[in-house]
Structure formats: C-alpha cells, structure tokens
mmCIF file with all atom_site columns, C-alpha atoms in Angstrom:
data_model
loop_
_atom_site.group_PDB
_atom_site.id
_atom_site.type_symbol
_atom_site.label_atom_id
_atom_site.label_alt_id
_atom_site.label_comp_id
_atom_site.label_asym_id
_atom_site.label_entity_id
_atom_site.label_seq_id
_atom_site.pdbx_PDB_ins_code
_atom_site.Cartn_x
_atom_site.Cartn_y
_atom_site.Cartn_z
_atom_site.occupancy
_atom_site.B_iso_or_equiv
_atom_site.pdbx_formal_charge
_atom_site.auth_seq_id
_atom_site.auth_comp_id
_atom_site.auth_asym_id
_atom_site.auth_atom_id
_atom_site.pdbx_PDB_model_num
ATOM 1   C CA . MET A 1 1   ? 134.341 81.829  -35.401  1.00 0.00 ? 156 MET A CA 1
ATOM 2   C CA . ARG A 1 2   ? 134.499 78.192  -36.677  1.00 0.00 ? 157 ARG A CA 1
ATOM 3   C CA . LEU A 1 3   ? 131.286 78.854  -38.312  1.00 0.00 ? 158 LEU A CA 1
ATOM 4   C CA . LEU A 1 4   ? 132.516 81.185  -40.757  1.00 0.00 ? 159 LEU A CA 1
ATOM 5   C CA . PRO A 1 5   ? 134.884 79.288  -42.539  1.00 0.00 ? 160 PRO A CA 1
ATOM 6   C CA . VAL A 1 6   ? 132.138 76.379  -42.716  1.00 0.00 ? 161 VAL A CA 1
ATOM 7   C CA . LEU A 1 7   ? 129.926 79.043  -44.231  1.00 0.00 ? 162 LEU A CA 1
ATOM 8   C CA . LEU A 1 8   ? 132.202 80.238  -46.706  1.00 0.00 ? 163 LEU A CA 1
ATOM 9   C CA . ILE A 1 9   ? 133.251 76.795  -47.901  1.00 0.00 ? 164 ILE A CA 1
ATOM 10  C CA . PHE A 1 10  ? 129.336 75.952  -48.241  1.00 0.00 ? 165 PHE A CA 1
ATOM 11  C CA . LEU A 1 11  ? 128.606 79.121  -50.402  1.00 0.00 ? 166 LEU A CA 1
ATOM 12  C CA . LEU A 1 12  ? 131.704 78.354  -52.667  1.00 0.00 ? 167 LEU A CA 1
ATOM 13  C CA . MET A 1 13  ? 130.164 74.622  -53.337  1.00 0.00 ? 168 MET A CA 1
ATOM 14  C CA . CYS A 1 14  ? 126.912 76.085  -54.204  1.00 0.00 ? 169 CYS A CA 1
ATOM 15  C CA . SER A 1 15  ? 128.275 78.327  -56.834  1.00 0.00 ? 170 SER A CA 1
ATOM 16  C CA . VAL A 1 16  ? 130.109 75.170  -58.292  1.00 0.00 ? 171 VAL A CA 1
ATOM 17  C CA . PHE A 1 17  ? 126.968 73.062  -58.506  1.00 0.00 ? 172 PHE A CA 1
ATOM 18  C CA . VAL A 1 18  ? 125.112 76.127  -60.296  1.00 0.00 ? 173 VAL A CA 1
ATOM 19  C CA . ASN A 1 19  ? 127.755 76.506  -62.881  1.00 0.00 ? 174 ASN A CA 1
ATOM 20  C CA . ALA A 1 20  ? 127.529 72.982  -63.574  1.00 0.00 ? 175 ALA A CA 1
ATOM 21  C CA . GLN A 1 21  ? 124.231 73.281  -64.786  1.00 0.00 ? 176 GLN A CA 1
ATOM 22  C CA . GLU A 1 22  ? 125.092 75.361  -67.600  1.00 0.00 ? 177 GLU A CA 1
ATOM 23  C CA . ARG A 1 23  ? 125.660 74.045  -71.098  1.00 0.00 ? 178 ARG A CA 1
ATOM 24  C CA . THR A 1 24  ? 126.914 75.544  -73.987  1.00 0.00 ? 179 THR A CA 1
ATOM 25  C CA . ILE A 1 25  ? 125.414 75.206  -77.618  1.00 0.00 ? 180 ILE A CA 1
ATOM 26  C CA . GLU A 1 26  ? 127.386 75.801  -80.557  1.00 0.00 ? 181 GLU A CA 1
ATOM 27  C CA . GLY A 1 27  ? 126.968 76.058  -84.360  1.00 0.00 ? 182 GLY A CA 1
ATOM 28  C CA . LYS A 1 28  ? 126.830 77.768  -87.552  1.00 0.00 ? 183 LYS A CA 1
ATOM 29  C CA . VAL A 1 29  ? 123.895 79.116  -89.498  1.00 0.00 ? 184 VAL A CA 1
ATOM 30  C CA . ILE A 1 30  ? 124.513 79.176  -93.542  1.00 0.00 ? 185 ILE A CA 1
ATOM 31  C CA . ASP A 1 31  ? 122.566 79.235  -96.420  1.00 0.00 ? 186 ASP A CA 1
ATOM 32  C CA . ASP A 1 32  ? 121.205 76.208  -98.206  1.00 0.00 ? 187 ASP A CA 1
ATOM 33  C CA . GLU A 1 33  ? 121.961 76.683  -101.422 1.00 0.00 ? 188 GLU A CA 1
ATOM 34  C CA . THR A 1 34  ? 125.247 78.492  -101.510 1.00 0.00 ? 189 THR A CA 1
ATOM 35  C CA . GLU A 1 35  ? 126.331 77.229  -97.953  1.00 0.00 ? 190 GLU A CA 1
ATOM 36  C CA . GLU A 1 36  ? 127.482 80.905  -97.351  1.00 0.00 ? 191 GLU A CA 1
ATOM 37  C CA . PRO A 1 37  ? 127.360 81.820  -93.450  1.00 0.00 ? 192 PRO A CA 1
ATOM 38  C CA . LEU A 1 38  ? 124.696 84.237  -92.376  1.00 0.00 ? 193 LEU A CA 1
ATOM 39  C CA . VAL A 1 39  ? 125.900 87.189  -90.571  1.00 0.00 ? 194 VAL A CA 1
ATOM 40  C CA . ASN A 1 40  ? 123.843 88.560  -87.797  1.00 0.00 ? 195 ASN A CA 1
ATOM 41  C CA . ALA A 1 41  ? 121.050 85.807  -88.038  1.00 0.00 ? 196 ALA A CA 1
ATOM 42  C CA . ASN A 1 42  ? 118.896 85.514  -84.572  1.00 0.00 ? 197 ASN A CA 1
ATOM 43  C CA . VAL A 1 43  ? 119.252 82.228  -82.678  1.00 0.00 ? 198 VAL A CA 1
ATOM 44  C CA . LEU A 1 44  ? 116.750 82.151  -79.832  1.00 0.00 ? 199 LEU A CA 1
ATOM 45  C CA . VAL A 1 45  ? 115.702 79.522  -77.161  1.00 0.00 ? 200 VAL A CA 1
ATOM 46  C CA . LYS A 1 46  ? 112.103 78.890  -77.845  1.00 0.00 ? 201 LYS A CA 1
ATOM 47  C CA . GLY A 1 47  ? 109.997 80.264  -74.972  1.00 0.00 ? 202 GLY A CA 1
ATOM 48  C CA . LYS A 1 48  ? 112.828 81.859  -73.080  1.00 0.00 ? 203 LYS A CA 1
ATOM 49  C CA . ASN A 1 49  ? 114.093 85.456  -72.909  1.00 0.00 ? 204 ASN A CA 1
ATOM 50  C CA . LYS A 1 50  ? 117.408 84.101  -74.174  1.00 0.00 ? 205 LYS A CA 1
ATOM 51  C CA . GLY A 1 51  ? 119.479 84.410  -77.764  1.00 0.00 ? 206 GLY A CA 1
ATOM 52  C CA . THR A 1 52  ? 122.392 85.536  -79.537  1.00 0.00 ? 207 THR A CA 1
ATOM 53  C CA . VAL A 1 53  ? 123.027 86.410  -83.297  1.00 0.00 ? 208 VAL A CA 1
ATOM 54  C CA . THR A 1 54  ? 125.763 84.837  -85.589  1.00 0.00 ? 209 THR A CA 1
ATOM 55  C CA . ASP A 1 55  ? 129.300 86.557  -86.020  1.00 0.00 ? 210 ASP A CA 1
ATOM 56  C CA . VAL A 1 56  ? 130.827 87.083  -89.295  1.00 0.00 ? 211 VAL A CA 1
ATOM 57  C CA . GLN A 1 57  ? 131.564 83.398  -90.027  1.00 0.00 ? 212 GLN A CA 1
ATOM 58  C CA . GLY A 1 58  ? 127.965 82.469  -89.299  1.00 0.00 ? 213 GLY A CA 1
ATOM 59  C CA . LYS A 1 59  ? 128.973 81.277  -85.809  1.00 0.00 ? 214 LYS A CA 1
ATOM 60  C CA . PHE A 1 60  ? 126.988 81.301  -82.734  1.00 0.00 ? 215 PHE A CA 1
ATOM 61  C CA . SER A 1 61  ? 127.480 80.271  -78.978  1.00 0.00 ? 216 SER A CA 1
ATOM 62  C CA . LEU A 1 62  ? 124.688 80.197  -76.563  1.00 0.00 ? 217 LEU A CA 1
ATOM 63  C CA . SER A 1 63  ? 124.689 79.346  -73.025  1.00 0.00 ? 218 SER A CA 1
ATOM 64  C CA . VAL A 1 64  ? 121.257 77.464  -71.364  1.00 0.00 ? 219 VAL A CA 1
ATOM 65  C CA . LYS A 1 65  ? 120.850 75.292  -68.326  1.00 0.00 ? 220 LYS A CA 1
ATOM 66  C CA . GLU A 1 66  ? 120.961 71.748  -68.820  1.00 0.00 ? 221 GLU A CA 1
ATOM 67  C CA . SER A 1 67  ? 117.795 70.896  -67.486  1.00 0.00 ? 222 SER A CA 1
ATOM 68  C CA . ASP A 1 68  ? 115.766 72.982  -70.174  1.00 0.00 ? 223 ASP A CA 1
ATOM 69  C CA . LYS A 1 69  ? 114.241 71.568  -73.183  1.00 0.00 ? 224 LYS A CA 1
ATOM 70  C CA . VAL A 1 70  ? 116.134 73.419  -75.761  1.00 0.00 ? 225 VAL A CA 1
ATOM 71  C CA . VAL A 1 71  ? 114.498 74.214  -79.104  1.00 0.00 ? 226 VAL A CA 1
ATOM 72  C CA . LEU A 1 72  ? 116.103 76.978  -81.191  1.00 0.00 ? 227 LEU A CA 1
ATOM 73  C CA . THR A 1 73  ? 114.377 79.119  -83.234  1.00 0.00 ? 228 THR A CA 1
ATOM 74  C CA . ILE A 1 74  ? 116.580 80.802  -86.090  1.00 0.00 ? 229 ILE A CA 1
ATOM 75  C CA . SER A 1 75  ? 115.679 83.541  -88.426  1.00 0.00 ? 230 SER A CA 1
ATOM 76  C CA . TYR A 1 76  ? 116.763 85.931  -91.121  1.00 0.00 ? 231 TYR A CA 1
ATOM 77  C CA . VAL A 1 77  ? 115.740 88.104  -93.104  1.00 0.00 ? 232 VAL A CA 1
ATOM 78  C CA . GLY A 1 78  ? 114.542 86.865  -96.667  1.00 0.00 ? 233 GLY A CA 1
ATOM 79  C CA . TYR A 1 79  ? 114.776 83.242  -95.208  1.00 0.00 ? 234 TYR A CA 1
ATOM 80  C CA . GLU A 1 80  ? 112.226 80.873  -93.671  1.00 0.00 ? 235 GLU A CA 1
ATOM 81  C CA . GLU A 1 81  ? 112.479 80.619  -89.900  1.00 0.00 ? 236 GLU A CA 1
ATOM 82  C CA . THR A 1 82  ? 113.480 77.145  -88.606  1.00 0.00 ? 237 THR A CA 1
ATOM 83  C CA . GLU A 1 83  ? 113.582 75.432  -85.441  1.00 0.00 ? 238 GLU A CA 1
ATOM 84  C CA . LYS A 1 84  ? 116.372 72.938  -84.421  1.00 0.00 ? 239 LYS A CA 1
ATOM 85  C CA . THR A 1 85  ? 115.800 70.654  -81.140  1.00 0.00 ? 240 THR A CA 1
ATOM 86  C CA . ILE A 1 86  ? 118.928 70.189  -79.303  1.00 0.00 ? 241 ILE A CA 1
ATOM 87  C CA . THR A 1 87  ? 119.759 66.852  -78.137  1.00 0.00 ? 242 THR A CA 1
ATOM 88  C CA . ASP A 1 88  ? 123.266 66.533  -77.781  1.00 0.00 ? 243 ASP A CA 1
ATOM 89  C CA . PHE A 1 89  ? 125.590 69.390  -76.290  1.00 0.00 ? 244 PHE A CA 1
ATOM 90  C CA . THR A 1 90  ? 128.697 68.142  -77.374  1.00 0.00 ? 245 THR A CA 1
ATOM 91  C CA . GLN A 1 91  ? 128.553 68.452  -81.027  1.00 0.00 ? 246 GLN A CA 1
ATOM 92  C CA . ASP A 1 92  ? 128.356 71.714  -83.166  1.00 0.00 ? 247 ASP A CA 1
ATOM 93  C CA . TYR A 1 93  ? 125.330 72.311  -85.150  1.00 0.00 ? 248 TYR A CA 1
ATOM 94  C CA . THR A 1 94  ? 125.204 73.469  -88.661  1.00 0.00 ? 249 THR A CA 1
ATOM 95  C CA . ILE A 1 95  ? 121.630 74.841  -89.433  1.00 0.00 ? 250 ILE A CA 1
ATOM 96  C CA . SER A 1 96  ? 120.739 75.810  -92.965  1.00 0.00 ? 251 SER A CA 1
ATOM 97  C CA . LEU A 1 97  ? 118.317 78.370  -93.715  1.00 0.00 ? 252 LEU A CA 1
ATOM 98  C CA . ALA A 1 98  ? 115.977 78.359  -97.316  1.00 0.00 ? 253 ALA A CA 1
ATOM 99  C CA . LYS A 1 99  ? 115.185 81.603  -98.843  1.00 0.00 ? 254 LYS A CA 1
ATOM 100 C CA . THR A 1 100 ? 111.955 82.789  -99.264  1.00 0.00 ? 255 THR A CA 1
ATOM 101 C CA . SER A 1 101 ? 110.051 85.590  -100.985 1.00 0.00 ? 256 SER A CA 1
ATOM 102 C CA . ILE A 1 102 ? 108.516 88.436  -98.833  1.00 0.00 ? 257 ILE A CA 1
ATOM 103 C CA . PRO A 1 103 ? 104.867 89.471  -99.903  1.00 0.00 ? 258 PRO A CA 1
ATOM 104 C CA . GLY A 1 104 ? 104.041 92.602  -100.642 1.00 0.00 ? 259 GLY A CA 1
ATOM 105 C CA . ARG A 1 105 ? 102.486 94.635  -103.413 1.00 0.00 ? 260 ARG A CA 1
ATOM 106 C CA . GLU A 1 106 ? 103.778 94.619  -106.960 1.00 0.00 ? 261 GLU A CA 1
ATOM 107 C CA . VAL A 1 107 ? 105.432 97.993  -107.793 1.00 0.00 ? 262 VAL A CA 1
ATOM 108 C CA . VAL A 1 108 ? 105.002 99.104  -111.672 1.00 0.00 ? 263 VAL A CA 1
ATOM 109 C CA . VAL A 1 109 ? 107.461 102.164 -112.344 1.00 0.00 ? 264 VAL A CA 1
ATOM 110 C CA . THR A 1 110 ? 106.691 104.007 -115.770 1.00 0.00 ? 265 THR A CA 1
ATOM 111 C CA . ALA A 1 111 ? 108.697 106.566 -117.742 1.00 0.00 ? 266 ALA A CA 1
ATOM 112 C CA . SER A 1 112 ? 107.458 109.710 -119.606 1.00 0.00 ? 267 SER A CA 1
ATOM 113 C CA . LYS A 1 113 ? 108.567 111.927 -121.931 1.00 0.00 ? 268 LYS A CA 1
ATOM 114 C CA . VAL A 1 114 ? 108.478 115.312 -120.566 1.00 0.00 ? 269 VAL A CA 1
ATOM 115 C CA . SER A 1 115 ? 108.631 118.124 -123.341 1.00 0.00 ? 270 SER A CA 1
ATOM 116 C CA . GLU A 1 116 ? 110.450 121.468 -122.283 1.00 0.00 ? 271 GLU A CA 1
ATOM 117 C CA . SER A 1 117 ? 108.123 124.849 -123.402 1.00 0.00 ? 272 SER A CA 1
#
C-alpha cells in the first residue's frame, strides 16, 4: 500500500514536466499596405500537423513543443505566402502579408443588341 502514493506522486510529477515543455506563440497577421487585420489567415507550423487561423482582430495563438525548431507558414487568399522563424517565445509577432495577383485566364465580356421580331 505504500507503493501506491509514491506511484501517484511520480505520475503527477511526470505530467508537470510534459506541460512545461509546451510554449505558446502569439501574434497578429496584417495587410502590409493598410495594416488591417487579416481574418481567418492560416498559420501553420512548417513540417508539423499543427496550425490555427486568425480571429476577427487578426490575432492567433499556437502551442508548440519548446524543443521544436519553429517555422510558421502564413497564408491568405490573394496574398503571398510567407514564413517566419520563431526565436523568442516571449514576444508577440506582427506578420504582414503582401497582396499578389492570382494568375488566370483573361475573360472578355461583350454585349450585343438583340432585336425583337
């Protein structure tokens, strides 16, 4: 019976160490010209299956393992995708995206007069 309390304390301590290895990255994604927040921009950890989207103020928060090399890939429709290497977990990052044109075919609209008979 003495082993049970020792085992419980050991397991509790292990969970504390696991949680201590998580770090949070916080920041904001904005348009580089207008500095307006970009809502629902994708923020992904490069090479990992982890990511989030920005809120209505362009803000994001993402928990990552401290030991990971953290490179964020930020994308938004109509803007150039960019990468940001995270070196300091204590600061809030402001990431600006530049607009880009979406390649496509040219569309020509013509109007013709329809006569009634």
